[in-house]
Amino acid sequence: MSFSEQFIVHEHDVLVIGAGGAGLRAAIEASAAGLKVGVICKSLLGKAHTVMAEGGMAAAMGNVDDRDNWEVHFADTMRGGQYLNNPIMVEHHAKESPARVLELESWGAVFDRTKEGKILQRNFGGHRYPRLAHVGDRTGLELIRTLQDHGIHKGMEVFMEMTVVSLLTTGGKISGVLGYDRERGRMRIWKAKAVILATGGIGKSFRITSNSWEGTGDGHALAYQAGAELMDMEFVQFHPTGMVWPPSVRGILVTEGVRGEGGVLRNNEGKRFMFDDIPEMYKNQVATDEEEGWRYVCGDKNALRPPELLTRDHIARCINREIKAGRGSPHGGVYLDIAWIKEKLPNSAEHIQRKLPSMYHQFKQLAGVDITKERMEVGPTTHYVMGGVAVDGDTQMSCVPGLFAAGEVTAGLHGANRLGGNSLSDLVVFGKLAGEHAAKYAKNNAAVEVDQEQVLAHTNAIMEPFERTTGENPYGIQHELQNTMQDLVGIVRTETEMQQALVKLDEYKARVKNVSVIGHREYNPGWHTAIDLPCMLVVSESITRAALERKESRGAQFRDDYPDKSAECATFNVVSKKAADGSMQVTRRSIVPIRADLKAVIEKMK
Amino acid sequence: MSTPTIQSNPVDQSNAVQFRIWRGNKDGGEFVNYEVNVSEGMVLLDCVHRIQAEQAPDLACRWNCKAGKCGSCSAEINGKPSLMCMTRMDSLPPGKVVTVEPMRSFPSIRDLVTDVSWNFRVKKTIKPFKPRKPDNADGSWTMFQQDIDRVQEFRKCIECFLCQDVCHVIRDHHKEDEFIGPRFLMYTAALEMHPLDTEDRVGDLKNRDGIGYCNITKCCTKVCPEHIGITDNAIIPMKERVVDQFYDPVTRLFRMFKGK
């Protein structure tokens, strides 16, 4: 079969991989520049993981508390990220989020309202003022549907249920991508002048996760294999509140909005343990007693936040501590209680159902728990990766010419820990920037010829599992990998365990070369899993090596053998890059220097 | 014809549940029997995953969030259009074989996966949102919660297409070329009832989208996993708008003089 018969070939100016919030926003922007734009989605359009976002999107609009502005949001984000963030990206984000929210409204989004008819904003962890524009607890659905319904009229070509297996480069520059469609298993080449990665996260490398099957770190691995750098990969966010019971729903997210609306955390002694451990940098931002915390939830401007609204990294560790100390709930979590507000509100059941409809539904249907009357059992779940492709803070381009990235697959905005609500705004702020700059790049650079040898080599590699008749089932390796990462590179890390993890990862790498799949190429999930595995391995190795390199505890990374922050480690980000011999090289890079005016903003907000 | 039963190993007989899962493609297929050991709290999608992992790695099914939020894992479970991820095993009759089929109104791709692309094509034909000019200098609008409650109800839709699957106009009469189905009648209603929207889609509803085919049997409402009042709150009000605009004698007279 000739080359042209073997592959379906598409051609675009800008090609976006991923159709969550960042990908769709990028595609809309690039289309607006008058270019031919393609969007590849791993699932059906509108099903990407953005749909799972619940609590809201952070934007300093000041609709509920007029003391809020971009400077406060900037300082909150830097503090939450423990100052490893790229300040240029944090500045873009804090300044541009409000305009992105209004833009969504102009495209048909319907946010909850204040009494005055403005967009309502809610409290969330680490945000000084109520800042999250939201729609009950299904904000992600609103975001993705709005972008989808607007985007389909803007001329972009959408490729549903297709997966990219390799970025193609010629002379170090992007020339396109290689992938397959699920329906028929046909190989396809998308030639493109610029490629935007918007592939989301990596949660599937862990056993307990809030992420769907798609979160296999494809974009991270594609970028790495193409020569881009991965940064801050040691920072994996374990969301403090995932479901723990029944076992089949373990890890499914319980929105921080529950705590934003007054939900409290208790151990099996009934104690609100979060009051016991307030980090130094938040000492003057936390309520002194339960009463003050409730007043804050109700909007009293003179009250300080309850400790349940501290940052996620800290809360996840406190929960972990309670469980390990034997003060956990029967199924290995702690209690999250929103039902208690009935003491304060006469119509609490109705109020909870209106503010948290999905949570009510989710617990009622999956766990048989009525959250308006009973406590929930919750525990940490792998939720988000702060690390990702290193990009220029203004243009979102990686070190590979023509390769851009936006959203979760990118590093820089969140530093060592992401604040809840900063993800949805991240998607639209940086989706727009990536779309804009990729369009510029595509206009200023001619198409690069695709290297046919490269295409054939990658194609042969992914077909190999069909040729083996006696190899291993890919699901088995995936399962073991998830256990390794969960048990050895999880919330609490040590040198010894992570070294063990590296040995295991090497073993899986060897075994992946010997997986076999049955059946044919049409919609074959076993084959798809076999193709996802190498991506998961790159991501897992990068997380482990970066976590070993950072010999301190900061943000989402907690090292039992280095339990404190170190001044030295505050000066660098950890970068993974593929070396010439194919091995993973890990280096330290000085953090992006902060401009004097931005430094002054941080000082002012201390 | 007897079909082979493939067992997960080892099966604890006390919790073993029998499944009949449709396997095939557009050229046809058959039910294959599986047996799965079911533990407390499992949903049907867990069982399908267990079959994939242990017995049939190439069993095709679509899924994403596993929490009833994305609407990917639609199927017909014991004949009822449902989300696999929200169907608790303990909600099914004990001791009975569980039948799992793909949505039957859409063309088959493979096993439990169907071709739902028609829905995406239909959506594109509906006139998009067109807001009035912003109310305020900063580009924002003033809207009150009571005015958007209904639209927000419709926007809860997760596009699982179970309502399209169950609707007899599509399922039995295959009016896909003349009828947009409950999902998109409600989508249109959400746009029409959006306080900021200035577009008019009522003519399209009558002339092109086939709203008249709906005879309000409410099957769509019954299967909606988001419990949206599709028929009562969206379709009936849209039918009323069509009547007001096209069949009301006063408006008709008025239109005659206006020449419209």
PDB file of C-alpha atoms in Angstrom, chain A residues 43-49 51-52 54 102 104-119 134-138 141-142 145-146 148-149 152-153 156 160-161 182-183 204 210-214 245-249 252-253 357-359 361-368 473-475 518-527, chain B residues 25 39-43 46 49 52-72 85-88 108-111 113-117 120 123-131 138-146 148-149 151-161 183 187 194-196 225-227:
ATOM      1  CA  SER A  43     -14.035  11.966  22.917  1.00  0.00           C
ATOM      2  CA  LEU A  44     -17.220  13.428  21.489  1.00  0.00           C
ATOM      3  CA  LEU A  45     -17.391  17.205  21.363  1.00  0.00           C
ATOM      4  CA  GLY A  46     -18.519  18.643  24.688  1.00  0.00           C
ATOM      5  CA  LYS A  47     -17.492  15.645  26.817  1.00  0.00           C
ATOM      6  CA  ALA A  48     -13.966  16.752  27.713  1.00  0.00           C
ATOM      7  CA  HIS A  49     -12.946  16.830  31.338  1.00  0.00           C
ATOM      8  CA  VAL A  51     -17.367  19.317  31.990  1.00  0.00           C
ATOM      9  CA  MET A  52     -16.495  17.953  35.429  1.00  0.00           C
ATOM     10  CA  GLU A  54     -17.901  22.247  39.498  1.00  0.00           C
ATOM     11  CA  LEU A 102     -18.089  38.647  30.381  1.00  0.00           C
ATOM     12  CA  LEU A 104     -18.745  33.952  27.931  1.00  0.00           C
ATOM     13  CA  GLU A 105     -21.898  35.793  28.949  1.00  0.00           C
ATOM     14  CA  SER A 106     -21.953  37.503  25.558  1.00  0.00           C
ATOM     15  CA  TRP A 107     -21.773  34.035  23.972  1.00  0.00           C
ATOM     16  CA  GLY A 108     -24.778  32.808  25.925  1.00  0.00           C
ATOM     17  CA  ALA A 109     -23.504  31.535  29.288  1.00  0.00           C
ATOM     18  CA  VAL A 110     -26.016  32.016  32.092  1.00  0.00           C
ATOM     19  CA  PHE A 111     -24.251  32.518  35.420  1.00  0.00           C
ATOM     20  CA  ASP A 112     -26.028  32.702  38.772  1.00  0.00           C
ATOM     21  CA  ARG A 113     -26.931  36.286  39.732  1.00  0.00           C
ATOM     22  CA  THR A 114     -26.623  38.672  42.658  1.00  0.00           C
ATOM     23  CA  LYS A 115     -29.712  40.485  43.926  1.00  0.00           C
ATOM     24  CA  GLU A 116     -28.673  43.457  41.771  1.00  0.00           C
ATOM     25  CA  GLY A 117     -28.667  41.298  38.657  1.00  0.00           C
ATOM     26  CA  LYS A 118     -24.892  40.984  38.298  1.00  0.00           C
ATOM     27  CA  ILE A 119     -22.866  37.772  38.003  1.00  0.00           C
ATOM     28  CA  HIS A 134     -20.509  30.005  38.873  1.00  0.00           C
ATOM     29  CA  VAL A 135     -23.638  28.124  37.855  1.00  0.00           C
ATOM     30  CA  GLY A 136     -24.634  26.103  40.907  1.00  0.00           C
ATOM     31  CA  ASP A 137     -22.042  23.336  40.981  1.00  0.00           C
ATOM     32  CA  ARG A 138     -21.920  22.682  37.245  1.00  0.00           C
ATOM     33  CA  LEU A 141     -20.609  22.221  31.852  1.00  0.00           C
ATOM     34  CA  GLU A 142     -21.724  25.810  31.316  1.00  0.00           C
ATOM     35  CA  ARG A 145     -21.267  24.103  26.296  1.00  0.00           C
ATOM     36  CA  THR A 146     -21.009  27.858  25.754  1.00  0.00           C
ATOM     37  CA  GLN A 148     -18.947  24.548  21.941  1.00  0.00           C
ATOM     38  CA  ASP A 149     -22.205  26.197  20.857  1.00  0.00           C
ATOM     39  CA  ILE A 152     -19.346  25.406  15.916  1.00  0.00           C
ATOM     40  CA  HIS A 153     -20.493  28.504  14.037  1.00  0.00           C
ATOM     41  CA  MET A 156     -13.464  25.272  12.826  1.00  0.00           C
ATOM     42  CA  MET A 160     -14.345  13.675  17.191  1.00  0.00           C
ATOM     43  CA  GLU A 161     -13.049  10.519  18.848  1.00  0.00           C
ATOM     44  CA  ARG A 182     -11.478   5.355  17.040  1.00  0.00           C
ATOM     45  CA  GLU A 183     -14.350   4.375  14.810  1.00  0.00           C
ATOM     46  CA  LYS A 204      -5.055   8.329  35.294  1.00  0.00           C
ATOM     47  CA  SER A 210     -11.197  12.429  39.838  1.00  0.00           C
ATOM     48  CA  ASN A 211     -10.075  12.247  36.201  1.00  0.00           C
ATOM     49  CA  SER A 212     -11.727  10.234  33.435  1.00  0.00           C
ATOM     50  CA  TRP A 213     -10.009   7.673  31.195  1.00  0.00           C
ATOM     51  CA  GLU A 214      -8.814  10.494  28.979  1.00  0.00           C
ATOM     52  CA  TRP A 245     -17.532   5.069  49.416  1.00  0.00           C
ATOM     53  CA  PRO A 246     -18.754   2.907  47.755  1.00  0.00           C
ATOM     54  CA  PRO A 247     -15.466   1.651  46.258  1.00  0.00           C
ATOM     55  CA  SER A 248     -16.595   2.025  42.671  1.00  0.00           C
ATOM     56  CA  VAL A 249     -16.952   5.794  43.037  1.00  0.00           C
ATOM     57  CA  ILE A 252     -15.025  11.193  42.211  1.00  0.00           C
ATOM     58  CA  LEU A 253     -14.839  14.886  43.006  1.00  0.00           C
ATOM     59  CA  PRO A 357     -27.565  20.285  42.924  1.00  0.00           C
ATOM     60  CA  SER A 358     -25.017  17.918  41.380  1.00  0.00           C
ATOM     61  CA  MET A 359     -23.533  17.034  44.751  1.00  0.00           C
ATOM     62  CA  HIS A 361     -27.746  14.125  43.129  1.00  0.00           C
ATOM     63  CA  GLN A 362     -24.341  12.392  43.082  1.00  0.00           C
ATOM     64  CA  PHE A 363     -24.421  11.344  46.748  1.00  0.00           C
ATOM     65  CA  LYS A 364     -28.068  10.420  46.700  1.00  0.00           C
ATOM     66  CA  GLN A 365     -27.769   8.241  43.628  1.00  0.00           C
ATOM     67  CA  LEU A 366     -24.297   6.744  43.979  1.00  0.00           C
ATOM     68  CA  ALA A 367     -23.834   6.509  47.736  1.00  0.00           C
ATOM     69  CA  GLY A 368     -27.377   6.592  49.069  1.00  0.00           C
ATOM     70  CA  ASN A 473      -2.903  -7.554  28.581  1.00  0.00           C
ATOM     71  CA  PRO A 474      -2.414  -3.729  28.655  1.00  0.00           C
ATOM     72  CA  TYR A 475      -5.017  -3.297  31.414  1.00  0.00           C
ATOM     73  CA  ILE A 518      -7.017  -8.964  20.474  1.00  0.00           C
ATOM     74  CA  GLY A 519      -9.544  -8.065  17.817  1.00  0.00           C
ATOM     75  CA  HIS A 520      -9.248  -5.422  15.135  1.00  0.00           C
ATOM     76  CA  ARG A 521      -8.609  -1.685  14.920  1.00  0.00           C
ATOM     77  CA  GLU A 522     -12.240  -0.573  15.032  1.00  0.00           C
ATOM     78  CA  TYR A 523     -13.187   1.021  18.353  1.00  0.00           C
ATOM     79  CA  ASN A 524     -10.963  -1.296  20.322  1.00  0.00           C
ATOM     80  CA  PRO A 525     -10.417  -0.063  23.884  1.00  0.00           C
ATOM     81  CA  GLY A 526      -7.710  -2.636  24.601  1.00  0.00           C
ATOM     82  CA  TRP A 527      -5.630  -1.244  21.756  1.00  0.00           C
TER      83      TRP A 527
ATOM     84  CA  ASN B  25     -21.576  -3.536  14.338  1.00  0.00           C
ATOM     85  CA  SER B  39     -19.700  -5.958  45.027  1.00  0.00           C
ATOM     86  CA  GLU B  40     -21.475  -3.300  47.060  1.00  0.00           C
ATOM     87  CA  GLY B  41     -22.176   0.028  45.418  1.00  0.00           C
ATOM     88  CA  MET B  42     -21.149  -0.991  41.915  1.00  0.00           C
ATOM     89  CA  VAL B  43     -22.809   0.642  38.946  1.00  0.00           C
ATOM     90  CA  ASP B  46     -18.153  -0.804  36.586  1.00  0.00           C
ATOM     91  CA  HIS B  49     -15.222  -2.194  32.738  1.00  0.00           C
ATOM     92  CA  GLN B  52     -13.231  -5.305  29.488  1.00  0.00           C
ATOM     93  CA  ALA B  53     -10.345  -5.743  31.893  1.00  0.00           C
ATOM     94  CA  GLU B  54     -10.777  -9.460  32.517  1.00  0.00           C
ATOM     95  CA  GLN B  55     -12.719 -11.089  29.718  1.00  0.00           C
ATOM     96  CA  ALA B  56     -13.195  -8.996  26.600  1.00  0.00           C
ATOM     97  CA  PRO B  57     -10.581  -6.230  26.203  1.00  0.00           C
ATOM     98  CA  ASP B  58     -12.081  -5.241  22.856  1.00  0.00           C
ATOM     99  CA  LEU B  59     -15.642  -4.688  24.149  1.00  0.00           C
ATOM    100  CA  ALA B  60     -16.430  -1.176  22.899  1.00  0.00           C
ATOM    101  CA  CYS B  61     -18.214   1.301  25.134  1.00  0.00           C
ATOM    102  CA  ARG B  62     -18.153   5.063  25.406  1.00  0.00           C
ATOM    103  CA  TRP B  63     -17.631   6.738  28.766  1.00  0.00           C
ATOM    104  CA  ASN B  64     -15.857   9.658  30.362  1.00  0.00           C
ATOM    105  CA  CYS B  65     -16.739  11.137  33.730  1.00  0.00           C
ATOM    106  CA  LYS B  66     -18.393   8.206  35.485  1.00  0.00           C
ATOM    107  CA  ALA B  67     -20.414  10.647  37.559  1.00  0.00           C
ATOM    108  CA  GLY B  68     -23.434  11.480  35.422  1.00  0.00           C
ATOM    109  CA  LYS B  69     -21.988  14.757  34.212  1.00  0.00           C
ATOM    110  CA  CYS B  70     -20.786  14.176  30.644  1.00  0.00           C
ATOM    111  CA  GLY B  71     -23.544  12.048  29.122  1.00  0.00           C
ATOM    112  CA  SER B  72     -21.266   9.634  27.230  1.00  0.00           C
ATOM    113  CA  CYS B  85     -22.584   5.162  35.224  1.00  0.00           C
ATOM    114  CA  MET B  86     -25.665   6.122  37.198  1.00  0.00           C
ATOM    115  CA  THR B  87     -27.356   2.728  37.209  1.00  0.00           C
ATOM    116  CA  ARG B  88     -26.655   1.085  40.539  1.00  0.00           C
ATOM    117  CA  SER B 108     -24.292   1.053  15.362  1.00  0.00           C
ATOM    118  CA  ILE B 109     -20.542   1.602  15.321  1.00  0.00           C
ATOM    119  CA  ARG B 110     -19.464  -1.284  17.494  1.00  0.00           C
ATOM    120  CA  ASP B 111     -20.924  -3.079  20.518  1.00  0.00           C
ATOM    121  CA  VAL B 113     -21.087   2.504  20.775  1.00  0.00           C
ATOM    122  CA  THR B 114     -23.424   4.225  18.344  1.00  0.00           C
ATOM    123  CA  ASP B 115     -23.055   6.920  15.725  1.00  0.00           C
ATOM    124  CA  VAL B 116     -24.640  10.009  17.298  1.00  0.00           C
ATOM    125  CA  SER B 117     -23.219  12.470  14.758  1.00  0.00           C
ATOM    126  CA  PHE B 120     -24.167  17.405  16.187  1.00  0.00           C
ATOM    127  CA  LYS B 123     -27.398  21.588  16.457  1.00  0.00           C
ATOM    128  CA  LYS B 124     -25.433  23.476  13.839  1.00  0.00           C
ATOM    129  CA  THR B 125     -28.631  24.280  11.914  1.00  0.00           C
ATOM    130  CA  ILE B 126     -30.214  26.127  14.832  1.00  0.00           C
ATOM    131  CA  LYS B 127     -29.691  29.890  14.763  1.00  0.00           C
ATOM    132  CA  PRO B 128     -27.055  30.786  17.353  1.00  0.00           C
ATOM    133  CA  PHE B 129     -27.410  33.043  20.371  1.00  0.00           C
ATOM    134  CA  LYS B 130     -27.665  36.727  19.453  1.00  0.00           C
ATOM    135  CA  PRO B 131     -27.591  39.023  22.480  1.00  0.00           C
ATOM    136  CA  ASP B 138     -18.387  47.713  31.217  1.00  0.00           C
ATOM    137  CA  GLY B 139     -19.959  45.396  28.653  1.00  0.00           C
ATOM    138  CA  SER B 140     -22.071  43.500  31.188  1.00  0.00           C
ATOM    139  CA  TRP B 141     -25.795  42.842  31.339  1.00  0.00           C
ATOM    140  CA  THR B 142     -28.272  43.025  34.163  1.00  0.00           C
ATOM    141  CA  MET B 143     -30.313  39.838  34.572  1.00  0.00           C
ATOM    142  CA  PHE B 144     -32.205  38.614  37.590  1.00  0.00           C
ATOM    143  CA  GLN B 145     -32.150  35.103  38.958  1.00  0.00           C
ATOM    144  CA  GLN B 146     -35.902  34.609  38.645  1.00  0.00           C
ATOM    145  CA  ILE B 148     -32.991  32.803  34.237  1.00  0.00           C
ATOM    146  CA  ASP B 149     -34.143  29.897  36.414  1.00  0.00           C
ATOM    147  CA  VAL B 151     -33.061  28.671  31.054  1.00  0.00           C
ATOM    148  CA  GLN B 152     -30.647  27.282  33.620  1.00  0.00           C
ATOM    149  CA  GLU B 153     -32.849  24.210  33.979  1.00  0.00           C
ATOM    150  CA  PHE B 154     -32.491  23.530  30.247  1.00  0.00           C
ATOM    151  CA  ARG B 155     -28.773  24.236  30.328  1.00  0.00           C
ATOM    152  CA  LYS B 156     -28.297  21.372  32.794  1.00  0.00           C
ATOM    153  CA  CYS B 157     -28.601  19.108  29.741  1.00  0.00           C
ATOM    154  CA  ILE B 158     -25.546  16.838  29.434  1.00  0.00           C
ATOM    155  CA  GLU B 159     -26.328  15.820  25.834  1.00  0.00           C
ATOM    156  CA  CYS B 160     -26.572  12.105  26.559  1.00  0.00           C
ATOM    157  CA  PHE B 161     -29.182  11.905  23.758  1.00  0.00           C
ATOM    158  CA  ARG B 183     -32.941  17.628  22.868  1.00  0.00           C
ATOM    159  CA  TYR B 187     -32.042  23.731  23.078  1.00  0.00           C
ATOM    160  CA  HIS B 194     -32.757  33.544  27.241  1.00  0.00           C
ATOM    161  CA  PRO B 195     -33.431  37.071  28.506  1.00  0.00           C
ATOM    162  CA  LEU B 196     -30.685  38.583  26.328  1.00  0.00           C
ATOM    163  CA  PRO B 225     -31.052  11.735  33.829  1.00  0.00           C
ATOM    164  CA  GLU B 226     -30.993  15.425  34.747  1.00  0.00           C
ATOM    165  CA  HIS B 227     -34.729  15.379  35.480  1.00  0.00           C
TER     166      HIS B 227
END
